[in-house]
PDB file of C-alpha atoms and ligand atoms in Angstrom:
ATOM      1  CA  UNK A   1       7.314 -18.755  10.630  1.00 92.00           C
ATOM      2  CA  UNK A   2       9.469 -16.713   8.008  1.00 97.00           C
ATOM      3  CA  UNK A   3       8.581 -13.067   7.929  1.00 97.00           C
ATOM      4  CA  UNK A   4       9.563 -10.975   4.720  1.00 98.00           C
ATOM      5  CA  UNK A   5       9.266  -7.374   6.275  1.00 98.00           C
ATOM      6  CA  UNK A   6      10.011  -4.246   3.433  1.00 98.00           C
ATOM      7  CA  UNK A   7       8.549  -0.645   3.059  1.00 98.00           C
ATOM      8  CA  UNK A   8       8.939   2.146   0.900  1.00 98.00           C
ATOM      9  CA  UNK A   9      10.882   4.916   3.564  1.00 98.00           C
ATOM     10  CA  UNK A  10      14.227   2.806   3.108  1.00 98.00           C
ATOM     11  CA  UNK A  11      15.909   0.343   5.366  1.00 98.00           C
ATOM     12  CA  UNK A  12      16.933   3.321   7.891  1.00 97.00           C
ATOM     13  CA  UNK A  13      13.039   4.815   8.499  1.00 98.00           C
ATOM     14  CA  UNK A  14      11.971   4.494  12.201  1.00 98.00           C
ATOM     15  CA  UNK A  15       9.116   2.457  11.017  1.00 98.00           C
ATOM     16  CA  UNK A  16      10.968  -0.383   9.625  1.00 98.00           C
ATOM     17  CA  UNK A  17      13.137  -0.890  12.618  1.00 98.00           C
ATOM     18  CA  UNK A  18       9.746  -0.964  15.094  1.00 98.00           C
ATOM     19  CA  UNK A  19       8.246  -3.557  12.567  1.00 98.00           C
ATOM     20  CA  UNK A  20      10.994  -5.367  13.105  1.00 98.00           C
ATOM     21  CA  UNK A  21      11.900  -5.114  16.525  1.00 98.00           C
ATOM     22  CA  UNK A  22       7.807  -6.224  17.410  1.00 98.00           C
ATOM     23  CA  UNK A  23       8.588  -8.973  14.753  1.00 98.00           C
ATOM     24  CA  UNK A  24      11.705 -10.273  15.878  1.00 96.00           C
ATOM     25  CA  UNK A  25      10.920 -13.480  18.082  1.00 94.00           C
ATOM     26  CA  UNK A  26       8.156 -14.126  15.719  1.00 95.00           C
ATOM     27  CA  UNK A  27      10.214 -16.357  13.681  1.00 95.00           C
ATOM     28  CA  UNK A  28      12.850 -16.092  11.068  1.00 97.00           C
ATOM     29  CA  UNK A  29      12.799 -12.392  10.353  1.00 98.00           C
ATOM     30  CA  UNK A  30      14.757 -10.886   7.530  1.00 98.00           C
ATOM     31  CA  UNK A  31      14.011  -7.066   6.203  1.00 98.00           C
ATOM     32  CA  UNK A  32      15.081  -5.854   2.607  1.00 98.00           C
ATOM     33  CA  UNK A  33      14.387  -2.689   1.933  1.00 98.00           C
ATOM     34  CA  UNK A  34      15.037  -0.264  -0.496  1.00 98.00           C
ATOM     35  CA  UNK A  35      17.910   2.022   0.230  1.00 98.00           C
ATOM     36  CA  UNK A  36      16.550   4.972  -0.546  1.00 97.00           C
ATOM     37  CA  UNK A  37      13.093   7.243   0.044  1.00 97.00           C
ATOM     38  CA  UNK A  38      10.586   5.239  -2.132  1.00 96.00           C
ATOM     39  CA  UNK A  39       7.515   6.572  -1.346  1.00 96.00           C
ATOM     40  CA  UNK A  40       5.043   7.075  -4.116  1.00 94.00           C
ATOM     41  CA  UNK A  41       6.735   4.358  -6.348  1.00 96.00           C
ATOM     42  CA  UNK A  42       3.357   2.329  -6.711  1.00 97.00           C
ATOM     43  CA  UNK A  43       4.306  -1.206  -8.009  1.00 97.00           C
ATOM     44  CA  UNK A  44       7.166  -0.357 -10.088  1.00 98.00           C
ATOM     45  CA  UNK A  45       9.789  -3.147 -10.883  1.00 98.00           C
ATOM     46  CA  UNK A  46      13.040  -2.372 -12.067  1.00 98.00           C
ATOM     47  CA  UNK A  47      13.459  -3.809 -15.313  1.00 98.00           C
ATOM     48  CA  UNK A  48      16.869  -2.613 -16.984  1.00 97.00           C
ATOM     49  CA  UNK A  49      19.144  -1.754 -14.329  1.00 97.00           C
ATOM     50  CA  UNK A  50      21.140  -4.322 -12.174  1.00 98.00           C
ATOM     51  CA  UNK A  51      19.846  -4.771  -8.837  1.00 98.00           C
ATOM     52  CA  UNK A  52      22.112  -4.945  -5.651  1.00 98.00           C
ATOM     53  CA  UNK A  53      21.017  -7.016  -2.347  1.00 98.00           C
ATOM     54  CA  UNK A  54      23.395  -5.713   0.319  1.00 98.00           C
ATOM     55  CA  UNK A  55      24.334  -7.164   3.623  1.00 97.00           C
ATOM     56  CA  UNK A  56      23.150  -4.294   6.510  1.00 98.00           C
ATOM     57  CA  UNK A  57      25.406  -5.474   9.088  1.00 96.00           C
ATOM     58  CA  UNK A  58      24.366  -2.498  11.380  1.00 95.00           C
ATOM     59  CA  UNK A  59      20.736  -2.758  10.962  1.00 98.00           C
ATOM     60  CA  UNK A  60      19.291  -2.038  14.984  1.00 97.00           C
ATOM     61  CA  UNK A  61      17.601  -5.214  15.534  1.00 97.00           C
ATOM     62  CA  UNK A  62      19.311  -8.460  16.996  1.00 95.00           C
ATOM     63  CA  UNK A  63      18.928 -11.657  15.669  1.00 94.00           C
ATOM     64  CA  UNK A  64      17.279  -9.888  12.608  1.00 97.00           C
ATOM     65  CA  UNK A  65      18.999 -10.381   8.957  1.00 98.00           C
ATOM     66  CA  UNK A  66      18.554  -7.314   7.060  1.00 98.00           C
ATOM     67  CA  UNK A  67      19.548  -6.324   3.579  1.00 98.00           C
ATOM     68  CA  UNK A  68      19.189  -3.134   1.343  1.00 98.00           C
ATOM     69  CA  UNK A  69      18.565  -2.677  -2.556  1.00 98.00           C
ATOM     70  CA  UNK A  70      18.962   0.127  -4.704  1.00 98.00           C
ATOM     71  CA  UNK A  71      15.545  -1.209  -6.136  1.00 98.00           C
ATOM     72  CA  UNK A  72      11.945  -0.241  -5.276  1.00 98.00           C
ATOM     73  CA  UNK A  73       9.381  -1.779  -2.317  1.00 98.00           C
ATOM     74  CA  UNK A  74       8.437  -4.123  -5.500  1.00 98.00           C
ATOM     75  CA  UNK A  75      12.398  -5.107  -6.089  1.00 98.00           C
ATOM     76  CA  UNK A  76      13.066  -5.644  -2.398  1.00 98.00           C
ATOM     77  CA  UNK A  77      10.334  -8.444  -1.452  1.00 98.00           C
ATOM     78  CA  UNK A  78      11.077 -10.402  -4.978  1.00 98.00           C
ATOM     79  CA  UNK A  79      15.048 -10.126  -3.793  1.00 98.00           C
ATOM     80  CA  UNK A  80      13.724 -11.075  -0.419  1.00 98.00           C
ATOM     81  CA  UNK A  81      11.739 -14.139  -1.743  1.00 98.00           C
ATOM     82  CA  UNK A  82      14.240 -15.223  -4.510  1.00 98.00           C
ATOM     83  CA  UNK A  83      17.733 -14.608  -3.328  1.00 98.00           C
ATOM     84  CA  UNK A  84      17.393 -14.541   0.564  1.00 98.00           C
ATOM     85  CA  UNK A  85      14.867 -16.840   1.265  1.00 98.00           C
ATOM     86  CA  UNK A  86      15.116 -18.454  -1.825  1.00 98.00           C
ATOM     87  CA  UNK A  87      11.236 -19.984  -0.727  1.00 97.00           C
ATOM     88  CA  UNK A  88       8.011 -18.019   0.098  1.00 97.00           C
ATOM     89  CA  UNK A  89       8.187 -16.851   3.375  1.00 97.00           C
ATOM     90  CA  UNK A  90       4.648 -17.454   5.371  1.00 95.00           C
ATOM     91  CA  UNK A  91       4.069 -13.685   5.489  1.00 96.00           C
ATOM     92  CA  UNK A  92       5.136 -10.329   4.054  1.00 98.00           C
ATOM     93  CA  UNK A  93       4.995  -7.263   5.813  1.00 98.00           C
ATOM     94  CA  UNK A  94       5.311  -3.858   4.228  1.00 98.00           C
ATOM     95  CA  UNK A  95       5.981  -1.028   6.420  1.00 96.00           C
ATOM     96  CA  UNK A  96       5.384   0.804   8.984  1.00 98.00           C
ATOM     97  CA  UNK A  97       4.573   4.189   6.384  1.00 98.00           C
ATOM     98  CA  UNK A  98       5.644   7.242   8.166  1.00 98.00           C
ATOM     99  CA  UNK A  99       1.656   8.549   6.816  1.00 96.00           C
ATOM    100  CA  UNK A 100      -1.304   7.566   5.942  1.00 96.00           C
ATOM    101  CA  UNK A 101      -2.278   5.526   2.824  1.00 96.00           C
ATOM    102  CA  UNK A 102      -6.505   5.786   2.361  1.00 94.00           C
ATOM    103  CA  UNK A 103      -8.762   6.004  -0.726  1.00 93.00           C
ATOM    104  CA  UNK A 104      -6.854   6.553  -3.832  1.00 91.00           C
ATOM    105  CA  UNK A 105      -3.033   6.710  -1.949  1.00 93.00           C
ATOM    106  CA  UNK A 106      -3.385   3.331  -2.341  1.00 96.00           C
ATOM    107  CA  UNK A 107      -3.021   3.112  -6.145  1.00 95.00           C
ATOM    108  CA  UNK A 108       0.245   5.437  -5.739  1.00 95.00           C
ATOM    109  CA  UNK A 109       1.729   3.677  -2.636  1.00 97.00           C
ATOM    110  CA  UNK A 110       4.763   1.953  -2.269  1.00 98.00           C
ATOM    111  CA  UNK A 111       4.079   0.155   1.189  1.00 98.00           C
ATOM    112  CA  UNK A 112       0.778  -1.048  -0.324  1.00 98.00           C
ATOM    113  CA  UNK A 113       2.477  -2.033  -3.085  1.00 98.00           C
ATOM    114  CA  UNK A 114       5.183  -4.256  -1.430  1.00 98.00           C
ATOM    115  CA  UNK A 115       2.046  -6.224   0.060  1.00 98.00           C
ATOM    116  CA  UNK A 116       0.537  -6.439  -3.215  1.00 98.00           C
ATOM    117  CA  UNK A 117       3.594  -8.280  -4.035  1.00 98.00           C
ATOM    118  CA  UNK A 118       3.425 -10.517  -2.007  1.00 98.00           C
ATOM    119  CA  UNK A 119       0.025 -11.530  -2.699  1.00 98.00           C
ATOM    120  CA  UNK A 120       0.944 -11.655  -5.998  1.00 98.00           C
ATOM    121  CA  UNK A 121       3.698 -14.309  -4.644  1.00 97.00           C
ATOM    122  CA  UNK A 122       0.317 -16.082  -2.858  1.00 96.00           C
ATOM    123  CA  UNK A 123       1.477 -15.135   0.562  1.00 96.00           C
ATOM    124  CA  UNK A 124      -0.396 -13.568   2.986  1.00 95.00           C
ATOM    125  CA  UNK A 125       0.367  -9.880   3.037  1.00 97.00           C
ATOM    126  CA  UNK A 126      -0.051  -6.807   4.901  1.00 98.00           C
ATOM    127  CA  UNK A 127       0.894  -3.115   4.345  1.00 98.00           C
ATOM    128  CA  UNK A 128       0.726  -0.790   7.436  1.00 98.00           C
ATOM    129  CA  UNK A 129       0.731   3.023   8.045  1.00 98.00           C
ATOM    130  CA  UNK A 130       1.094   5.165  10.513  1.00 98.00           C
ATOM    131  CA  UNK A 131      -2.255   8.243  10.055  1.00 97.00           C
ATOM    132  CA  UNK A 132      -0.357  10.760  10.930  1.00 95.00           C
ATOM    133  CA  UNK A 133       3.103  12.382   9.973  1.00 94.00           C
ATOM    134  CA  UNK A 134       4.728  13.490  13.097  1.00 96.00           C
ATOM    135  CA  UNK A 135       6.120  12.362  16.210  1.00 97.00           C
ATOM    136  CA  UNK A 136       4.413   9.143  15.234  1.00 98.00           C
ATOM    137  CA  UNK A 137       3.868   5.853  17.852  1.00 98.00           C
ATOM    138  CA  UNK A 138       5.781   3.441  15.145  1.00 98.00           C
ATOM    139  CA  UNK A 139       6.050   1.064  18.584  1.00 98.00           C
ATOM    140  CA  UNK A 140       2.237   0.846  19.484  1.00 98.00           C
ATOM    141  CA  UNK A 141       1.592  -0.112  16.034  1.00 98.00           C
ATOM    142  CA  UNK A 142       4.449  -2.504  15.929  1.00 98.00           C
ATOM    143  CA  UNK A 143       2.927  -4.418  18.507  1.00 98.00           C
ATOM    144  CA  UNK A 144      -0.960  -4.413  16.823  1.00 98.00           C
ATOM    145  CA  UNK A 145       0.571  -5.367  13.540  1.00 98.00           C
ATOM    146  CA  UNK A 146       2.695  -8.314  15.320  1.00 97.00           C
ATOM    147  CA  UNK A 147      -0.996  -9.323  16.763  1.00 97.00           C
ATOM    148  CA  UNK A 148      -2.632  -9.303  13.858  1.00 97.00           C
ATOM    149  CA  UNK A 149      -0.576 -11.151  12.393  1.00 94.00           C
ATOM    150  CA  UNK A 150      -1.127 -13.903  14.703  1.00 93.00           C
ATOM    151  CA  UNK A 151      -4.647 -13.917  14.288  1.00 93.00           C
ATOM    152  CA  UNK A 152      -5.584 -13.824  11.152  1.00 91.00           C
ATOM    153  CA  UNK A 153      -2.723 -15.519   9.315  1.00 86.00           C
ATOM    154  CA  UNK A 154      -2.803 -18.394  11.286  1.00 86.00           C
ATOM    155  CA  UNK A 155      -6.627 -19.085   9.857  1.00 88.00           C
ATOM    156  CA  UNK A 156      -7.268 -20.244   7.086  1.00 87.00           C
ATOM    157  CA  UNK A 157      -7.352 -16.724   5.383  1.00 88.00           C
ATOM    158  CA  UNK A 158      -7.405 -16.066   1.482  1.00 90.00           C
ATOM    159  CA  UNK A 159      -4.133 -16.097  -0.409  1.00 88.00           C
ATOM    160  CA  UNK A 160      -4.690 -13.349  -2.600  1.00 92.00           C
ATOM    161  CA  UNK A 161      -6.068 -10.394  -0.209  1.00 95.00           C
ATOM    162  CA  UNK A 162      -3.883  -8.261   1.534  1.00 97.00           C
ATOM    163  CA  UNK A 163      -4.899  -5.985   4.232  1.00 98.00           C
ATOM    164  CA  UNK A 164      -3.824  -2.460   4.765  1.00 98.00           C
ATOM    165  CA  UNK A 165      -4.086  -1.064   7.763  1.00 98.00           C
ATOM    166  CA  UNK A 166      -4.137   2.723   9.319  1.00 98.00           C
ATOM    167  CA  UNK A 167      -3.125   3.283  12.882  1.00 98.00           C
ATOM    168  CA  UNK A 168      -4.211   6.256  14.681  1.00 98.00           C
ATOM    169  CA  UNK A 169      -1.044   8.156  16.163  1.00 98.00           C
ATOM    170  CA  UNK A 170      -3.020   8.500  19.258  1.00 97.00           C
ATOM    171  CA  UNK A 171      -2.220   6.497  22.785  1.00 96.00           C
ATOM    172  CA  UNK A 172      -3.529   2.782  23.025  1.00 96.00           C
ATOM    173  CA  UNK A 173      -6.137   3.601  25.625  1.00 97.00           C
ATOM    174  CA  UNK A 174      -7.705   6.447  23.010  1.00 97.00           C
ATOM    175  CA  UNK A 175      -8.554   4.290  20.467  1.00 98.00           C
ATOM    176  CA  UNK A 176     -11.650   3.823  20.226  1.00 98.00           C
ATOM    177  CA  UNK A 177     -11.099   0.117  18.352  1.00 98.00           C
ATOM    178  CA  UNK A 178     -10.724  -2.007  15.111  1.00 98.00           C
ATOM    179  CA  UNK A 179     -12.882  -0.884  12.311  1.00 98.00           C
ATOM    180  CA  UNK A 180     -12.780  -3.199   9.099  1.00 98.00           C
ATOM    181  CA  UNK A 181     -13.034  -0.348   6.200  1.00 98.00           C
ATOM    182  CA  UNK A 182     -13.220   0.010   2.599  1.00 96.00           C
ATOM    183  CA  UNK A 183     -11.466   2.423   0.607  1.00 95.00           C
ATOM    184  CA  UNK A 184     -13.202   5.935   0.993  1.00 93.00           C
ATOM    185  CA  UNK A 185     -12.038   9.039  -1.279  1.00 85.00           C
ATOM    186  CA  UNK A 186      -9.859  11.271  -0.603  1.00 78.00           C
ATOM    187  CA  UNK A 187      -8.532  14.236  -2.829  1.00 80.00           C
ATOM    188  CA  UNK A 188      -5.384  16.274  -2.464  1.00 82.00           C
ATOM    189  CA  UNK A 189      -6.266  19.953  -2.707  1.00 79.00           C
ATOM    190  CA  UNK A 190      -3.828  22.835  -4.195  1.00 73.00           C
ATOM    191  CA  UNK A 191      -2.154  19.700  -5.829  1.00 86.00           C
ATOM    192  CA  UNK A 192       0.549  21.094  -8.387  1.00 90.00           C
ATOM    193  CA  UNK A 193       2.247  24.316  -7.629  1.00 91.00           C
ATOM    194  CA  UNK A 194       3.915  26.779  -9.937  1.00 93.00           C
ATOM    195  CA  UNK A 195       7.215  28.528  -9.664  1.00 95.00           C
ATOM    196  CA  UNK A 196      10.069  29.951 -11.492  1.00 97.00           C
ATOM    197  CA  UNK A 197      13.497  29.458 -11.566  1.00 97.00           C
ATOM    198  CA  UNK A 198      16.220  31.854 -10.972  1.00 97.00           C
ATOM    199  CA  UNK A 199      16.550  32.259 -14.907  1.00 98.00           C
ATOM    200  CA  UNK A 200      12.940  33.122 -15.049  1.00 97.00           C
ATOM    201  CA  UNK A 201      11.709  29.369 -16.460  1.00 98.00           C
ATOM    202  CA  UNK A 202       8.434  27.815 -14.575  1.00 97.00           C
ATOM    203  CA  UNK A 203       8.607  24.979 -13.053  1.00 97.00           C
ATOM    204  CA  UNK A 204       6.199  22.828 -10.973  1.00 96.00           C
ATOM    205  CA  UNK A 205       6.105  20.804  -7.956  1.00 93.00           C
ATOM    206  CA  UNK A 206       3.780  18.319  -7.055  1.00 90.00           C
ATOM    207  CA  UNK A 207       2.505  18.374  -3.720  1.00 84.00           C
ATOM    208  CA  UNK A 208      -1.218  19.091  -2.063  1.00 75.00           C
ATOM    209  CA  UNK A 209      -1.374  19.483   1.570  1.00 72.00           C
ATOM    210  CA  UNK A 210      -4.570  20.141   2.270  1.00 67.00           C
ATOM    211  CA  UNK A 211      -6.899  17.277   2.024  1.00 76.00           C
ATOM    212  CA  UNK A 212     -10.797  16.566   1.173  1.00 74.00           C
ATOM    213  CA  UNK A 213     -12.682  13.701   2.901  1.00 75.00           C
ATOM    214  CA  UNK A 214     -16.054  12.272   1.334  1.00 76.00           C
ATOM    215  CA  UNK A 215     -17.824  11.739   4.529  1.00 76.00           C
ATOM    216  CA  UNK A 216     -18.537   8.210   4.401  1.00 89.00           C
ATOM    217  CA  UNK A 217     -19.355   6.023   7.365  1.00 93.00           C
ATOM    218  CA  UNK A 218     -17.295   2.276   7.175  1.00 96.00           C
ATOM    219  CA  UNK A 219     -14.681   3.895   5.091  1.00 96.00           C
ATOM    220  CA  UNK A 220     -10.589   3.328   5.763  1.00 96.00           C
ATOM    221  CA  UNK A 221     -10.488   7.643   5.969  1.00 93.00           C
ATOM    222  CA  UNK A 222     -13.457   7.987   7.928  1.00 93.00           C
ATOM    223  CA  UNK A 223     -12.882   5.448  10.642  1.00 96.00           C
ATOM    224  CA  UNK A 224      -9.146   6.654  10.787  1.00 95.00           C
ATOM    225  CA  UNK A 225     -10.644   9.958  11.892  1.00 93.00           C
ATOM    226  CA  UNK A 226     -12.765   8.982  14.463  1.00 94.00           C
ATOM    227  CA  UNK A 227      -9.886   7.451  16.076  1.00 97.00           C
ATOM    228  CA  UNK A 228     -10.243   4.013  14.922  1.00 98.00           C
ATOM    229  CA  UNK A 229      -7.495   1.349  13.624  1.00 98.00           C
ATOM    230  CA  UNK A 230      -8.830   0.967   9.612  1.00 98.00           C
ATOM    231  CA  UNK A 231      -8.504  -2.405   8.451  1.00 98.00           C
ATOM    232  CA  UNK A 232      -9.206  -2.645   4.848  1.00 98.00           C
ATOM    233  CA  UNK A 233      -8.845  -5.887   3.101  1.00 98.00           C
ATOM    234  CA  UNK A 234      -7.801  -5.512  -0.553  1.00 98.00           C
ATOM    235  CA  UNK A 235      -8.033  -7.780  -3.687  1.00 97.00           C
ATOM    236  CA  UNK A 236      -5.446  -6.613  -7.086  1.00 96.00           C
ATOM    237  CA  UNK A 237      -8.937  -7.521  -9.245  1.00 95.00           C
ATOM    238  CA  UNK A 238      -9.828  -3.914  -9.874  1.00 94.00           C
ATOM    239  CA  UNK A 239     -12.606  -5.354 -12.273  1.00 94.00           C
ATOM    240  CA  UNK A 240     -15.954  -3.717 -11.242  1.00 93.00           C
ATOM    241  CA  UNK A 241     -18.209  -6.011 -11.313  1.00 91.00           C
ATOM    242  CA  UNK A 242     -21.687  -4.462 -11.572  1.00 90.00           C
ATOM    243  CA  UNK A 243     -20.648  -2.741 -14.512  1.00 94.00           C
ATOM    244  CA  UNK A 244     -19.946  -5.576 -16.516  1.00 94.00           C
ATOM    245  CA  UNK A 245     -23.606  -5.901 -18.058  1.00 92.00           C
ATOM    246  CA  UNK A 246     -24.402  -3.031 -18.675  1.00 93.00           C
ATOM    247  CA  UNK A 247     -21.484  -2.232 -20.656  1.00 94.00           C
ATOM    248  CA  UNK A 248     -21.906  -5.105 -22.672  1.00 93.00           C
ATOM    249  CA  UNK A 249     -25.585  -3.990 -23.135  1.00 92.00           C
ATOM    250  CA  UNK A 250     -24.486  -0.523 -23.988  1.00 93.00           C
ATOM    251  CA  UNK A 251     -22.019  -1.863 -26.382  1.00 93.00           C
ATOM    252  CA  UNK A 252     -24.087  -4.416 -28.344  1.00 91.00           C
ATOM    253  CA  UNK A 253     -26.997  -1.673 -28.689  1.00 92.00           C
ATOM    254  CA  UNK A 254     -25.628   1.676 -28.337  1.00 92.00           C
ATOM    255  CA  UNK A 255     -29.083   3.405 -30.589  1.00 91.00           C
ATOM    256  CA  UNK A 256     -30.973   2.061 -27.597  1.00 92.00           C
ATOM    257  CA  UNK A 257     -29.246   3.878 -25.194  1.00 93.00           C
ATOM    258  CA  UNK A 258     -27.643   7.166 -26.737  1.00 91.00           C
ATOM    259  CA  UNK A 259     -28.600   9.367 -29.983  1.00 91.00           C
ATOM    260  CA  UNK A 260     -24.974   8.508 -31.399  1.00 85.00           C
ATOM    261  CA  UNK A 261     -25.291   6.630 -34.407  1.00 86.00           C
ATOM    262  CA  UNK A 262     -22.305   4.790 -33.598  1.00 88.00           C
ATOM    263  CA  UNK A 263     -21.209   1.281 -33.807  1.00 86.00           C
ATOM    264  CA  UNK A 264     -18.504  -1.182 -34.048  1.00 89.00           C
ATOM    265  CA  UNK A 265     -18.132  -3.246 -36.847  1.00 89.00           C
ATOM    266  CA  UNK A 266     -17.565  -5.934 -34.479  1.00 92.00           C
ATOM    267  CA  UNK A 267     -19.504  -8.487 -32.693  1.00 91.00           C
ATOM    268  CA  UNK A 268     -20.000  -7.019 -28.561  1.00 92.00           C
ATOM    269  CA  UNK A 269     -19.062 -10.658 -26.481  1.00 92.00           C
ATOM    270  CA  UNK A 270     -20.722 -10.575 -23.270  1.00 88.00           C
ATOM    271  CA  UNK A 271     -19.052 -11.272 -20.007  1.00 86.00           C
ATOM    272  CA  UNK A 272     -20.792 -14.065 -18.104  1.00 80.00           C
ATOM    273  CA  UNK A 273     -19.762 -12.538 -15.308  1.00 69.00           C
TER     274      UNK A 273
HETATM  275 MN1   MN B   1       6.477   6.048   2.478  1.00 68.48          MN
END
């Protein structure tokens, strides 16, 4: 089996190394990872700058070919598909985050992102984060992500989901189990902060540390908190699907639904859906 493993914390996070450690006699492993902290990226893809794929001859895990990019998660698995492989491999793993990534993190996530892709590349992809930010057990989520692994992508599983998963940073024998989750909400409180300078100028810094969960049984943040492993299998078709009528009904008669007299001056084409 050829494993593509990335993340977004940079080839030197703790993570990384566990991931690949758990993944080593797996089958051909090779890690490339961005150099840097990339967290927060989302799917970016470097477009007008050269990108570097650099030998890590000191990377901590035997047997284990490793490489570094000044790129982003995005950068790293197509270097890791195109110029190191140069084939897909049979799985990509992006990870382990160093924090959690539920709800809406998702959409600004680098780790999720290098799964997406993958997926993209139509191989079977996983991100994986740790739900918690300290002292975290990167080595008893190693060794669940290495099992999962083993389950599910050796069944005949769909190409174009990836999974992301969020371990508790509790021990094995207090989890409570494997929840398969959707994406619940979760908002950032006390998000942007204000300052000033030392020559009196404002300036702002993005942050929010205290978070809001919508209470929602079966969702990724939810299940986290109860002490469960979320499991939440995701699809890049963000289309919403039981919307689709009635916005084309809306559209084609808008008088029927609202007291605007507006209209386009264009035929409304219905999705079959
Ligand atoms: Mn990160």
């Amino acid at each position: 089996m050829k494993i593509l493993i990335t993340n977004d914390d940079g080839i030197n996070a703790p993570g990384i190394v566990a991931l690949a450690e758990a993944m080593r006699d797996a089958g051909d492993v090779v890690v490339c990872a961005p150099d840097s902290q990339q967290s927060a990226v989302s799917h970016s893809i470097t477009l007008h700058k050269p990108l570097r794929c650099k030998d890590v001859p000191n990377f901590p895990v035997e047997g284990v070919r490793a490489f570094s990019t000044n790129g982003t998660p995005t950068d790293a698995v197509l270097l890791g598909i195109h110029a190191v492989f140069k084939e897909k491999p049979d799985v990509v793993i992006s990870g382990i985050n160093g924090g959690p990534n539920l709800g809406a993190d998702v959409t600004y996530s680098g780790t999720v992102a290098g799964a997406m892709e993958g997926v993209i590349a139509m191989v079977p992809s996983i991100a994986v984060s740790m739900g918690a930010f300290e002292n975290l057990r990167y080595k008893d989520c190693a060794s669940f992500t290495r099992t999962l692994c083993e389950i599910v992508f050796k069944c005949d599983f769909p190409k174009d989901i990836l999974l992301n998963v969020n371990y508790p940073n509790v021990a094995p024998e207090e989890i409570k189990g494997v929840a398969i989750t959707r994406l619940g909400q979760r908002w950032y409180d006390d998000v942007v902060h204000e300052r000033v300078d030392p020559r009196g100028r404002k300036y702002y810094w993005i942050t929010g540390k205290k978070v809001l969960y919508g209470p929602k049984e079966g969702t990724d943040a939810f299940e986290l908190e109860r002490g469960y492993i979320s499991v939440t299998p995701l699809t890049l078709d963000l289309t919403h699907d039981p919307v689709i009528k009635k916005l084309g009904d809306i559209l084609a008669n808008p008088s029927e639904f609202t007291e605007s007299k507006c209209e386009f001056p264009f035929d409304v084409v219905r999705n079959p859906g």
